[in-house]
Short mmCIF file of C-alpha atoms in Angstrom, two decimals:
data_model
loop_
_atom_site.label_atom_id
_atom_site.label_comp_id
_atom_site.label_asym_id
_atom_site.label_seq_id
_atom_site.Cartn_x
_atom_site.Cartn_y
_atom_site.Cartn_z
CA MET Q 1 -134.66 28.80 90.40
CA SER Q 2 -132.60 25.98 91.86
CA THR Q 3 -128.88 26.32 92.34
CA HIS Q 4 -126.07 23.90 91.64
CA PRO Q 5 -124.10 22.88 94.76
CA GLY Q 6 -121.11 25.17 95.08
CA PHE Q 7 -122.66 27.99 93.06
CA ASN Q 8 -123.97 31.19 94.60
CA PRO Q 9 -126.81 33.16 93.01
CA ILE Q 10 -125.82 36.55 91.56
CA SER Q 11 -127.96 39.22 89.95
CA LEU Q 12 -127.54 40.01 86.28
CA ILE Q 13 -126.37 43.55 87.09
CA ASP Q 14 -123.81 42.38 89.66
CA TYR Q 15 -122.46 39.69 87.32
CA VAL Q 16 -122.14 42.11 84.41
CA GLU Q 17 -120.22 44.57 86.60
CA LEU Q 18 -117.82 41.86 87.81
CA TYR Q 19 -117.35 40.53 84.29
CA MET Q 20 -116.70 43.98 82.84
CA ARG Q 21 -114.04 44.69 85.49
CA SER Q 22 -112.19 41.54 84.49
CA ASN Q 23 -112.88 41.89 80.75
CA PRO Q 24 -112.97 45.63 79.99
CA GLY Q 25 -112.88 45.14 76.20
CA THR Q 26 -116.18 43.26 76.21
CA ASP Q 27 -119.23 44.83 74.59
CA ARG Q 28 -121.56 45.32 77.59
CA ALA Q 29 -124.76 45.31 75.51
CA GLU Q 30 -123.77 42.06 73.78
CA LEU Q 31 -122.93 40.43 77.13
CA VAL Q 32 -126.30 41.44 78.59
CA GLU Q 33 -128.10 40.20 75.47
CA GLN Q 34 -126.34 36.81 75.68
CA LEU Q 35 -127.16 36.47 79.40
CA GLU Q 36 -130.81 37.47 78.88
CA TYR Q 37 -131.10 34.88 76.10
CA ALA Q 38 -129.75 32.15 78.40
CA ILE Q 39 -132.02 33.26 81.27
CA ALA Q 40 -135.09 33.23 79.00
CA ALA Q 41 -134.22 29.75 77.71
CA PHE Q 42 -133.76 28.49 81.28
CA ARG Q 43 -137.17 29.89 82.26
CA ARG Q 44 -138.76 28.18 79.23
CA GLY Q 45 -137.43 24.86 80.51
CA VAL Q 46 -134.69 24.34 77.92
CA ARG Q 47 -132.19 21.76 79.16
CA CYS Q 48 -128.71 20.63 78.22
CA GLN Q 49 -128.45 17.92 75.56
CA CYS Q 50 -127.66 15.46 78.39
CA GLY Q 51 -130.98 16.33 80.07
CA ALA Q 52 -129.59 18.33 83.00
CA PRO Q 53 -130.56 21.94 83.69
CA PHE Q 54 -128.04 24.17 81.98
CA TYR Q 55 -125.51 26.55 83.52
CA ILE Q 56 -126.79 30.08 82.73
CA ILE Q 57 -123.54 32.06 82.96
CA GLY Q 58 -121.46 29.51 81.06
CA SER Q 59 -124.24 28.95 78.55
CA SER Q 60 -124.35 32.62 77.68
CA GLN Q 61 -120.86 32.19 76.24
CA ALA Q 62 -120.59 28.50 75.32
CA GLY Q 63 -124.06 27.38 74.24
CA LEU Q 64 -126.98 26.04 76.26
CA ALA Q 65 -125.27 23.30 78.27
CA CYS Q 66 -124.85 22.22 81.88
CA PHE Q 67 -121.66 22.87 83.83
CA SER Q 68 -120.51 19.26 83.44
CA CYS Q 69 -120.90 19.32 79.66
CA ILE Q 70 -119.33 22.77 79.24
CA THR Q 71 -116.31 21.78 81.31
CA GLN Q 72 -116.36 18.17 80.08
CA GLU Q 73 -116.43 17.15 83.75
CA ALA Q 74 -118.85 14.30 83.01
CA ALA Q 75 -116.67 12.89 80.24
CA ILE Q 76 -113.52 13.10 82.35
CA ASN Q 77 -115.26 11.46 85.33
CA SER Q 78 -116.57 8.75 83.02
CA VAL Q 79 -113.05 7.99 81.81
CA LEU Q 80 -111.69 7.95 85.37
CA HIS Q 81 -114.58 6.30 87.22
CA GLY Q 82 -116.93 4.77 84.65
CA PRO Q 83 -120.16 6.32 83.31
CA LYS Q 84 -122.65 7.61 85.87
CA GLU Q 85 -125.15 9.55 83.76
CA PRO Q 86 -125.66 10.21 80.06
CA CYS Q 87 -123.74 13.15 78.66
CA ASN Q 88 -123.00 13.74 74.98
CA VAL Q 89 -119.46 15.06 75.25
CA SER Q 90 -116.17 13.56 74.26
CA VAL Q 91 -112.70 13.88 75.77
#
């Protein structure tokens, strides 16, 4: 599994523990189910609507999308610097 520059790999168990410490009201089973769904989709080759590999952790909460589309980074950069790659998000 390739990593995005600036991101560090983390195991599912370690991520869930960190998330639960910061968000104690979260349903652990639901969180794990959402993460496993995103992981399975990633392994099947599902990609963001812009064509980029999607961001597993963010996608478990925000839909199967890459970091740039989830954060609207691509749209903001396009407004500031002109379009560089296709991304179906709006500012």
